[in-house]
Coordinates of N, CA, C and O in Angstrom, one line a residue:
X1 N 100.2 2.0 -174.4 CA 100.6 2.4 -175.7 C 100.2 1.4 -176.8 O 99.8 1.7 -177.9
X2 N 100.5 0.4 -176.3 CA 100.0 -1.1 -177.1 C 98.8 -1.0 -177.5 O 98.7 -1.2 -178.7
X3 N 97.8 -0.8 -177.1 CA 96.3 -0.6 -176.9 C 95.6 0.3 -178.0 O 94.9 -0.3 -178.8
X4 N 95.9 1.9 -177.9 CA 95.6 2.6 -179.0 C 96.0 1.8 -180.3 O 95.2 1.4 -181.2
X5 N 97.7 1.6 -180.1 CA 97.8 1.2 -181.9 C 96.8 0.3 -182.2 O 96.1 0.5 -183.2
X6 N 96.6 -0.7 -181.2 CA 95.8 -2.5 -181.4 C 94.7 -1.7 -182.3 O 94.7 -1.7 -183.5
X7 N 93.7 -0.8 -181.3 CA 92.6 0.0 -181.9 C 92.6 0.2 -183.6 O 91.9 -0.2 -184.5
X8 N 93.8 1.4 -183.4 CA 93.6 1.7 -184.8 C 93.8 0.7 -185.7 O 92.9 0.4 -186.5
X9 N 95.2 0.0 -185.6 CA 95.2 -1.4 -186.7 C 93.7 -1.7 -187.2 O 93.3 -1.3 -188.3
X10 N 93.1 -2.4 -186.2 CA 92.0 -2.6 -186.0 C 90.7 -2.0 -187.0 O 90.0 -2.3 -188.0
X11 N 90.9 -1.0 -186.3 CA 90.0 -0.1 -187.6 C 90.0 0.3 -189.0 O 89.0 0.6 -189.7
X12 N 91.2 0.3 -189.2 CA 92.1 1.1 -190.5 C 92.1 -0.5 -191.3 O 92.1 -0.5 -192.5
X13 N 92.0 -1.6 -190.6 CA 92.3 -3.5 -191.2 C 90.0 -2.6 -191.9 O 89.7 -2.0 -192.9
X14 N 89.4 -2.9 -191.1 CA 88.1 -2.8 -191.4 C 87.6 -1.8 -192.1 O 86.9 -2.3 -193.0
X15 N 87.7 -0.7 -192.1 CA 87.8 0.2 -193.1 C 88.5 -0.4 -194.5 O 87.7 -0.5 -195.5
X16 N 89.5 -0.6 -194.6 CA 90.0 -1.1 -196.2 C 88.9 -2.7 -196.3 O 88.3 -2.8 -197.4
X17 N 88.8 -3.2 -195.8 CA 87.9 -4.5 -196.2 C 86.5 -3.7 -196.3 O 85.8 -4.2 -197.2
X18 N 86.0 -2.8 -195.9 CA 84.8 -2.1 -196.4 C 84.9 -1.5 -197.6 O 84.0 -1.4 -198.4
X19 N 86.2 -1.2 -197.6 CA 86.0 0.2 -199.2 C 86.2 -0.9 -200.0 O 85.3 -1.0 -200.7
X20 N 87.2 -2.2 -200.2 CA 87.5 -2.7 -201.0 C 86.5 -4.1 -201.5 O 86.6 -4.9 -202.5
X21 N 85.3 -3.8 -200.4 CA 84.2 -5.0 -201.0 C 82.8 -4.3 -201.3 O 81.8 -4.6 -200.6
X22 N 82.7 -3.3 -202.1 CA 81.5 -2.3 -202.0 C 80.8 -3.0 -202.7 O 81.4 -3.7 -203.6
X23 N 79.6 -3.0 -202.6 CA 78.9 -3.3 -203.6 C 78.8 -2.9 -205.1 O 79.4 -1.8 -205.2
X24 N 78.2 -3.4 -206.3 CA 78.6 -2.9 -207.4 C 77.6 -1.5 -207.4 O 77.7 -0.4 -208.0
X25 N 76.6 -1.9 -206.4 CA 75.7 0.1 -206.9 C 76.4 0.9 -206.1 O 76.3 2.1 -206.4
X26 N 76.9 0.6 -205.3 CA 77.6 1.7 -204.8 C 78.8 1.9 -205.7 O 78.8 3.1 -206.0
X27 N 80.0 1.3 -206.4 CA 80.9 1.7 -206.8 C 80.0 2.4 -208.0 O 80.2 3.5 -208.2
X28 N 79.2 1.8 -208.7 CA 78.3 2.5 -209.8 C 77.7 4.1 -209.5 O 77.6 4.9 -210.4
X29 N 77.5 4.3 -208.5 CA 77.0 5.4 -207.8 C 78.5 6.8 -207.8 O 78.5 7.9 -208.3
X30 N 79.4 6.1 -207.0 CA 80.6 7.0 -207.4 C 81.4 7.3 -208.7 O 82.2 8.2 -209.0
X31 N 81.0 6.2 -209.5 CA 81.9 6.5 -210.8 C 80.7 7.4 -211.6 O 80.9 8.2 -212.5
X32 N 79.2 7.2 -211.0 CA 78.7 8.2 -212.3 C 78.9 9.9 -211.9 O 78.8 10.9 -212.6
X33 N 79.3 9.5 -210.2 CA 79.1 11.5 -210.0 C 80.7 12.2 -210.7 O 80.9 13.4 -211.0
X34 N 81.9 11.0 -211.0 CA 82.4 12.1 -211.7 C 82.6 12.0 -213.0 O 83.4 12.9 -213.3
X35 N 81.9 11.0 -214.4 CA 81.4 11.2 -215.4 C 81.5 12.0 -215.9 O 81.1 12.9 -215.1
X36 N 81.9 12.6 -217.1 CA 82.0 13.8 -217.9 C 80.5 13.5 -218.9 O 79.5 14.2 -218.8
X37 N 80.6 12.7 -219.6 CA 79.1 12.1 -220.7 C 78.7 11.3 -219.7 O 79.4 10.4 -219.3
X38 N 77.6 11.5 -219.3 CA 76.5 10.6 -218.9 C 74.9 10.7 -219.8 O 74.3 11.5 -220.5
X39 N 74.9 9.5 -219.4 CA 73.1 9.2 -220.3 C 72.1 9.8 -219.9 O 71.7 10.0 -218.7
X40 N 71.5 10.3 -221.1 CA 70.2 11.5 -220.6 C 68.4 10.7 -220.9 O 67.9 10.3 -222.0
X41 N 67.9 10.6 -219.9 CA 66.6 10.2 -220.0 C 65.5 11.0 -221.0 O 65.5 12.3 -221.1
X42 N 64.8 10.2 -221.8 CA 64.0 11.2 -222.5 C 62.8 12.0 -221.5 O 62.3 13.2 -221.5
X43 N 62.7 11.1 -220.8 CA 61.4 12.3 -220.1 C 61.8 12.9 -219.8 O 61.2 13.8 -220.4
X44 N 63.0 13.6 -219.1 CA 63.2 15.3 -218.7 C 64.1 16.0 -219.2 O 64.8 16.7 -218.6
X45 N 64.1 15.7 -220.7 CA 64.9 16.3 -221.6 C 64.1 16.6 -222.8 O 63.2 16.1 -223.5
X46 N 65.2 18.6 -222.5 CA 63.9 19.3 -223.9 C 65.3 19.6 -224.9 O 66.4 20.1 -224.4
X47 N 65.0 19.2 -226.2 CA 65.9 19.1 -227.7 C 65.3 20.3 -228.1 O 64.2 20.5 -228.6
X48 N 66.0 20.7 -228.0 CA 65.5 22.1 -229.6 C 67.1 22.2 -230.4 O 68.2 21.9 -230.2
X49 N 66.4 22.8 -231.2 CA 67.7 23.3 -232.7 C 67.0 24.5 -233.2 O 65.8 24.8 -233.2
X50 N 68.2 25.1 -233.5 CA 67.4 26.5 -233.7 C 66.1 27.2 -233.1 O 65.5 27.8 -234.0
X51 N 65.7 27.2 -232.3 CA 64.9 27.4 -231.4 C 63.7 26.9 -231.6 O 62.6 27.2 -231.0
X52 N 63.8 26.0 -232.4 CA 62.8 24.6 -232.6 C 62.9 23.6 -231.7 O 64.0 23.1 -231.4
X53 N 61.1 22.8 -230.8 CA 61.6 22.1 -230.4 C 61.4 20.6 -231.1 O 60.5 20.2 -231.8
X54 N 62.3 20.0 -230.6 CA 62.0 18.7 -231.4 C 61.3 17.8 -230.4 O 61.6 18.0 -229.2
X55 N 60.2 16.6 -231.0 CA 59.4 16.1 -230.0 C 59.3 14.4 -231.2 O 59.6 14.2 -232.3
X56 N 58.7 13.6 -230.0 CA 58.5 12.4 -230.7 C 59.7 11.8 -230.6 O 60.6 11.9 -229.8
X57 N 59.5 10.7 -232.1 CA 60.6 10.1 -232.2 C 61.4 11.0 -232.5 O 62.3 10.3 -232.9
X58 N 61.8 12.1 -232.7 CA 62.8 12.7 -233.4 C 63.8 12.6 -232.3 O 64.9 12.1 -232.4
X59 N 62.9 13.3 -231.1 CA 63.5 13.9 -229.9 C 64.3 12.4 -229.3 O 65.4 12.3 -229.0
X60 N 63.4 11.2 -229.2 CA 63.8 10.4 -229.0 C 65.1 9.8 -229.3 O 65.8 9.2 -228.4
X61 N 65.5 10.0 -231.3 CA 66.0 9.3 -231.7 C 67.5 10.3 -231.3 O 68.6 9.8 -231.2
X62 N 67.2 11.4 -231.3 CA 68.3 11.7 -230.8 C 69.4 11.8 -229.6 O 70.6 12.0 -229.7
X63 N 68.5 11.5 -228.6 CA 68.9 11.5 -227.4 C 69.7 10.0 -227.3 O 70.8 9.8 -226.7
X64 N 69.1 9.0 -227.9 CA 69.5 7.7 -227.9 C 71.0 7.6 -228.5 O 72.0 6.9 -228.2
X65 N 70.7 8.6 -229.6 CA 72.4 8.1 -230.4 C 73.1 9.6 -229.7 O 74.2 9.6 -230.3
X66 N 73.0 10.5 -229.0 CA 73.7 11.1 -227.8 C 73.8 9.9 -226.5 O 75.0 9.8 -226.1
X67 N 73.1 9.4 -226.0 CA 73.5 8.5 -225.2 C 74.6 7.8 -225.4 O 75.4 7.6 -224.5
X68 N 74.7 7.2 -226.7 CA 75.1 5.9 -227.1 C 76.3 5.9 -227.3 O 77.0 4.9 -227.2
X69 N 76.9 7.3 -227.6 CA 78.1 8.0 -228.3 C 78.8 7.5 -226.9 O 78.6 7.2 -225.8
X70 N 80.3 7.7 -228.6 CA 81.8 6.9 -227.3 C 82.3 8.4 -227.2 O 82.3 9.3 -228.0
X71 N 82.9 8.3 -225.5 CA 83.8 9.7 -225.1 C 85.1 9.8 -225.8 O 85.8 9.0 -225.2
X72 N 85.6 10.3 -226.6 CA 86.9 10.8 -227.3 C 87.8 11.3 -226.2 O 88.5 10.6 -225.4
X73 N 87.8 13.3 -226.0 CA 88.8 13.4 -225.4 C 87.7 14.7 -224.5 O 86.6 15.1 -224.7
X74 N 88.8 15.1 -223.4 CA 88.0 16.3 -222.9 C 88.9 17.5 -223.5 O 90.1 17.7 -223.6
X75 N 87.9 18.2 -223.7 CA 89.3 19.7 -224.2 C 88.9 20.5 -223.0 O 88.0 20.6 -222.2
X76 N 90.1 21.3 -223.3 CA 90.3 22.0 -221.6 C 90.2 23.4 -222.0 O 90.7 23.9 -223.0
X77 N 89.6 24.0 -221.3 CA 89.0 25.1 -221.1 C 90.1 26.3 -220.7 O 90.5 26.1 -219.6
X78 N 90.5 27.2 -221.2 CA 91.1 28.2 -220.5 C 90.2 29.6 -220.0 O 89.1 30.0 -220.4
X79 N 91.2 30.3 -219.1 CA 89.9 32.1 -219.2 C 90.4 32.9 -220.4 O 91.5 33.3 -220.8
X80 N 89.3 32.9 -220.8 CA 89.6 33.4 -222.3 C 88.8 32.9 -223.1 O 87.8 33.5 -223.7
X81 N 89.0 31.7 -223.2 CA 87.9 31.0 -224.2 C 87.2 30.2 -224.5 O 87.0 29.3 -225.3
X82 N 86.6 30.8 -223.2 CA 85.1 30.2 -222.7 C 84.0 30.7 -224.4 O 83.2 29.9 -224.8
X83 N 84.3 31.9 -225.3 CA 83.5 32.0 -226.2 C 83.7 31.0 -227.7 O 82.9 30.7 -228.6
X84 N 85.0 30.7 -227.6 CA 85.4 30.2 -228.8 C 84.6 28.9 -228.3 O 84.2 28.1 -229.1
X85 N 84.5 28.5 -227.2 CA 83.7 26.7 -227.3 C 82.4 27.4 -227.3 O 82.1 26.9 -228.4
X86 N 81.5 28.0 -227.0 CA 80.5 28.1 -227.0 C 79.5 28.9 -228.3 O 78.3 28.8 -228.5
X87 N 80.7 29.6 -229.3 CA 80.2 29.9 -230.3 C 81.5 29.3 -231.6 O 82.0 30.1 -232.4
X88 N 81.8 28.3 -231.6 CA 82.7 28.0 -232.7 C 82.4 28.4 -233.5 O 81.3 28.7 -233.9
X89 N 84.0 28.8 -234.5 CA 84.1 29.5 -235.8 C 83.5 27.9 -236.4 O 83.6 26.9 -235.7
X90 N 82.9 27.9 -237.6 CA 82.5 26.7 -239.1 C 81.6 25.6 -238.6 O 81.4 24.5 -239.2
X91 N 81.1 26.0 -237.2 CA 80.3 25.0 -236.5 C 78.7 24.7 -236.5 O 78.2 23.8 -236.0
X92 N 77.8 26.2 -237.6 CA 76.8 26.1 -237.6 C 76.1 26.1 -236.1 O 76.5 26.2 -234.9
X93 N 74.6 25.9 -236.7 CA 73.9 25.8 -235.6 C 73.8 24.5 -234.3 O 74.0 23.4 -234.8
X94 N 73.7 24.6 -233.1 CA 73.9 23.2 -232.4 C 72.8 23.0 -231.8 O 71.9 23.8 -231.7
X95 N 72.7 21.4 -231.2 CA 71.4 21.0 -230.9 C 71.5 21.7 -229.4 O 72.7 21.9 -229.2
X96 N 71.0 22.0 -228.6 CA 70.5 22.3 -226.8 C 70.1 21.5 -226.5 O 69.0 21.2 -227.1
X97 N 70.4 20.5 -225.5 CA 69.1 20.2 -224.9 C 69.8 20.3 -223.5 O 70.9 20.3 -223.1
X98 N 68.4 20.5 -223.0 CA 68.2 21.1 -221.5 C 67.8 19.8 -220.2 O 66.8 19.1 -220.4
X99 N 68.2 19.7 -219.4 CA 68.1 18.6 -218.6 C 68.5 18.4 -217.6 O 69.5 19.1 -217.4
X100 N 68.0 17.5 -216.4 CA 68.6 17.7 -215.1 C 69.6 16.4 -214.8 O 69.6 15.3 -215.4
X101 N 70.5 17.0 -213.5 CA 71.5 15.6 -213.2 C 71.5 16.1 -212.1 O 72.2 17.1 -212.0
X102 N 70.5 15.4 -210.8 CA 70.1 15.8 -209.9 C 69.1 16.4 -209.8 O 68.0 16.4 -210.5
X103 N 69.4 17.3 -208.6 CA 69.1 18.9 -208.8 C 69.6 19.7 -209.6 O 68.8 20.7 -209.9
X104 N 70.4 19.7 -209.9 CA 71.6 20.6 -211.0 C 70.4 20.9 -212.5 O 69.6 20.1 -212.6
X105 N 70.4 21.9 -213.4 CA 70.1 22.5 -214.7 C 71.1 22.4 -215.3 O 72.0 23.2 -214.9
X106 N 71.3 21.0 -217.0 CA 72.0 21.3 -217.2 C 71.6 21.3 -218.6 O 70.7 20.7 -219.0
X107 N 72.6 22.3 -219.5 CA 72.4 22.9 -220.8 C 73.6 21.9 -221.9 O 74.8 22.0 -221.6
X108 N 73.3 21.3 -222.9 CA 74.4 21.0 -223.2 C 74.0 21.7 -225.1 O 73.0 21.6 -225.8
X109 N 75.2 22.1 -225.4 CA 75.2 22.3 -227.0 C 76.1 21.0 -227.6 O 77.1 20.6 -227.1
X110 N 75.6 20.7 -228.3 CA 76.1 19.6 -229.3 C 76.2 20.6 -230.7 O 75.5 21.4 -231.3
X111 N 77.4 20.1 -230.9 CA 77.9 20.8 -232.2 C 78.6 19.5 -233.4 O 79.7 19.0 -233.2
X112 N 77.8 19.4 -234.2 CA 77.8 17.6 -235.3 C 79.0 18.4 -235.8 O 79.0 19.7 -235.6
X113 N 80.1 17.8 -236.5 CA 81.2 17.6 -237.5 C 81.0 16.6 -238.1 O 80.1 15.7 -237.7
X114 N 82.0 16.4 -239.3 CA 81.7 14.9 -240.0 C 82.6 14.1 -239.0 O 82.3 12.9 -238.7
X115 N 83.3 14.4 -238.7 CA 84.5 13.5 -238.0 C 84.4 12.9 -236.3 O 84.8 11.9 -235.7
X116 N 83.3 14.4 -235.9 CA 83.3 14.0 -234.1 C 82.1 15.2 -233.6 O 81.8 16.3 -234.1
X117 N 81.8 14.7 -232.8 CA 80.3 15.3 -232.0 C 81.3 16.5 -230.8 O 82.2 16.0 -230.1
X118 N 81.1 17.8 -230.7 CA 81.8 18.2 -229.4 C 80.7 19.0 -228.7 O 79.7 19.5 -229.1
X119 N 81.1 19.0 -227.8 CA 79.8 18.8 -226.5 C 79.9 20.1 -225.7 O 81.0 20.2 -225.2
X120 N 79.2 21.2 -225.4 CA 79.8 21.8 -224.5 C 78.6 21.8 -223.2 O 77.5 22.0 -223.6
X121 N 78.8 21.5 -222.0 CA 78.5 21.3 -220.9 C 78.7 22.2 -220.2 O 79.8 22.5 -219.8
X122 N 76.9 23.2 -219.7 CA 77.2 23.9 -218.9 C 76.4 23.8 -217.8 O 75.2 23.5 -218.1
X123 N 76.6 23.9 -216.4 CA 75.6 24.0 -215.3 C 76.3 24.9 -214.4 O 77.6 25.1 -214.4
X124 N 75.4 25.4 -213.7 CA 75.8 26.8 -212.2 C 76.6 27.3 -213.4 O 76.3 27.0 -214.6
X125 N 77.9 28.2 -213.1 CA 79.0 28.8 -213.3 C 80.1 28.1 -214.2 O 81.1 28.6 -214.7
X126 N 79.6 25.9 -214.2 CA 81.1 25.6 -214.7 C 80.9 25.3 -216.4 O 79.8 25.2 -216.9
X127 N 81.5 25.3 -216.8 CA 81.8 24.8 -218.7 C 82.8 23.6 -218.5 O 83.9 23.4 -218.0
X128 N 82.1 23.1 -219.0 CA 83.3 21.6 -219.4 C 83.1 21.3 -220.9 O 81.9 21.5 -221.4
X129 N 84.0 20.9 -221.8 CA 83.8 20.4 -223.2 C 84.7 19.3 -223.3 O 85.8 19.0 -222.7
X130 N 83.9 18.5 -224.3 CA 84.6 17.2 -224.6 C 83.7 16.6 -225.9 O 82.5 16.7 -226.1
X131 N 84.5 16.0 -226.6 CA 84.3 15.2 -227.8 C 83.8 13.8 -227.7 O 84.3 12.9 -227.1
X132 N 82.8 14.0 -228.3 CA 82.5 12.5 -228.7 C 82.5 12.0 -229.9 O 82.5 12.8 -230.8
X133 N 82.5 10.5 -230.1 CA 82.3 9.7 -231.7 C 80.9 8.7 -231.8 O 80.5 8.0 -230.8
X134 N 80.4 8.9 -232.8 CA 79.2 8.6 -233.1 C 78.6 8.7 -234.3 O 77.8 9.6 -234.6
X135 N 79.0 7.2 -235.2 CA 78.4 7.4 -236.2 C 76.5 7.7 -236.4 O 76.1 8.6 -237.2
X136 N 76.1 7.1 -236.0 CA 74.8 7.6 -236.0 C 74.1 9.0 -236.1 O 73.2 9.4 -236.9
X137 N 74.9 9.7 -234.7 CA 74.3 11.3 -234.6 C 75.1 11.8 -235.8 O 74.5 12.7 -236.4
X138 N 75.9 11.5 -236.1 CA 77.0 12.2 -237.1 C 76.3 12.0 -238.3 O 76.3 12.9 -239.0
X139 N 75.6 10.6 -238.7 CA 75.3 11.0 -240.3 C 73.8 10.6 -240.3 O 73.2 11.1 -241.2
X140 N 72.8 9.9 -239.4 CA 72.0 9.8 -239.5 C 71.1 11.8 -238.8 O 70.1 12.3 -239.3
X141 N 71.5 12.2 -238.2 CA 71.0 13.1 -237.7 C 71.2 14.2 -238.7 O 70.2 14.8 -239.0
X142 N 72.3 14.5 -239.1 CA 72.2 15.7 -240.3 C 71.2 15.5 -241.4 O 70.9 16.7 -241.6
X143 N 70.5 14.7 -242.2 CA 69.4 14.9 -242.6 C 68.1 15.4 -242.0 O 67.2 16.2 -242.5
X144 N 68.2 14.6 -241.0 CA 66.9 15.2 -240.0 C 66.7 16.7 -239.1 O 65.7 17.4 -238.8
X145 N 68.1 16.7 -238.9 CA 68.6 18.7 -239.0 C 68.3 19.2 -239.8 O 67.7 20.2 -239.6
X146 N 68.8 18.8 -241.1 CA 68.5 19.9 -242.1 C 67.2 20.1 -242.4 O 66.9 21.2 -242.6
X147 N 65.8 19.0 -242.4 CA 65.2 19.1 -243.0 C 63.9 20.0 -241.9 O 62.8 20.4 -242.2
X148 N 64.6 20.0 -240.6 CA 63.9 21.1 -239.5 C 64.0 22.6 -240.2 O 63.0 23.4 -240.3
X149 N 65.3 23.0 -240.7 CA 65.8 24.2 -240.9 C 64.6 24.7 -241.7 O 64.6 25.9 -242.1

């Protein structure tokens, strides 16, 4: 009877000394798969606005100050109104851009306010939204929007 427990102690002692000395890419590895804002590379990311696409530095400069942006809050989704995030009432037009995380396709609309960036994130079947802050996309990017239009 002594024997089994010895075992498991044993195991269950080395197991926690494994999980608790991980390396930093491995803990880096788990904390990015559940990320809500993660950073988007420019190579496999397509920017369009209004069904323009944007290229160059434009495309660049945007992506960088979407990267850069601090996460605020997540807003939570109910059934129901899945359309009000995806077509906000006084929201104008939003940027798309299209991009992979993984294998996954994912689509996100950015919708600028003066006050906060809100995000809607969609891939397969799920929606997620969440706000960001970001002076840069917030006032440097609205000229450069408008002057696409």
């Amino acid at each position: 009877m002594t024997l089994p427990v010895l075992i498991v102690t044993i195991i269950l002692s080395l197991l926690k000394i494994l999980v608790s000395c991980l390396p930093t890419d491995a803990v880096n590895w788990i904390i990015s798969k559940f990320k809500i804002h993660s950073e988007i590379s420019g190579g496999n990311a397509i920017v369009t606005f209004d069904g323009k696409r944007l290229e160059g530095e434009e495309k660049i400069q945007v992506i960088n100050y979407f990267s850069s942006a601090r996460f605020l809050k997540k807003n939570h989704i109910f059934p129901g109104n899945v359309e009000l995030f995806l077509h906000p009432d006084n929201s104008g037009t939003p940027l798309v851009i299209d991009t992979k995380r993984g294998k996954k396709d994912v689509r996100l609309f950015v919708y600028i306010y003066s006050d906060r960036v809100d995000v809607v994130k969609q891939y397969k079947k799920k929606l997620i939204s969440y706000s960001l802050f970001s002076d840069s996309l917030q006032e440097r990017s609205m000229p450069l929007i408008r002057n696409l239009v």
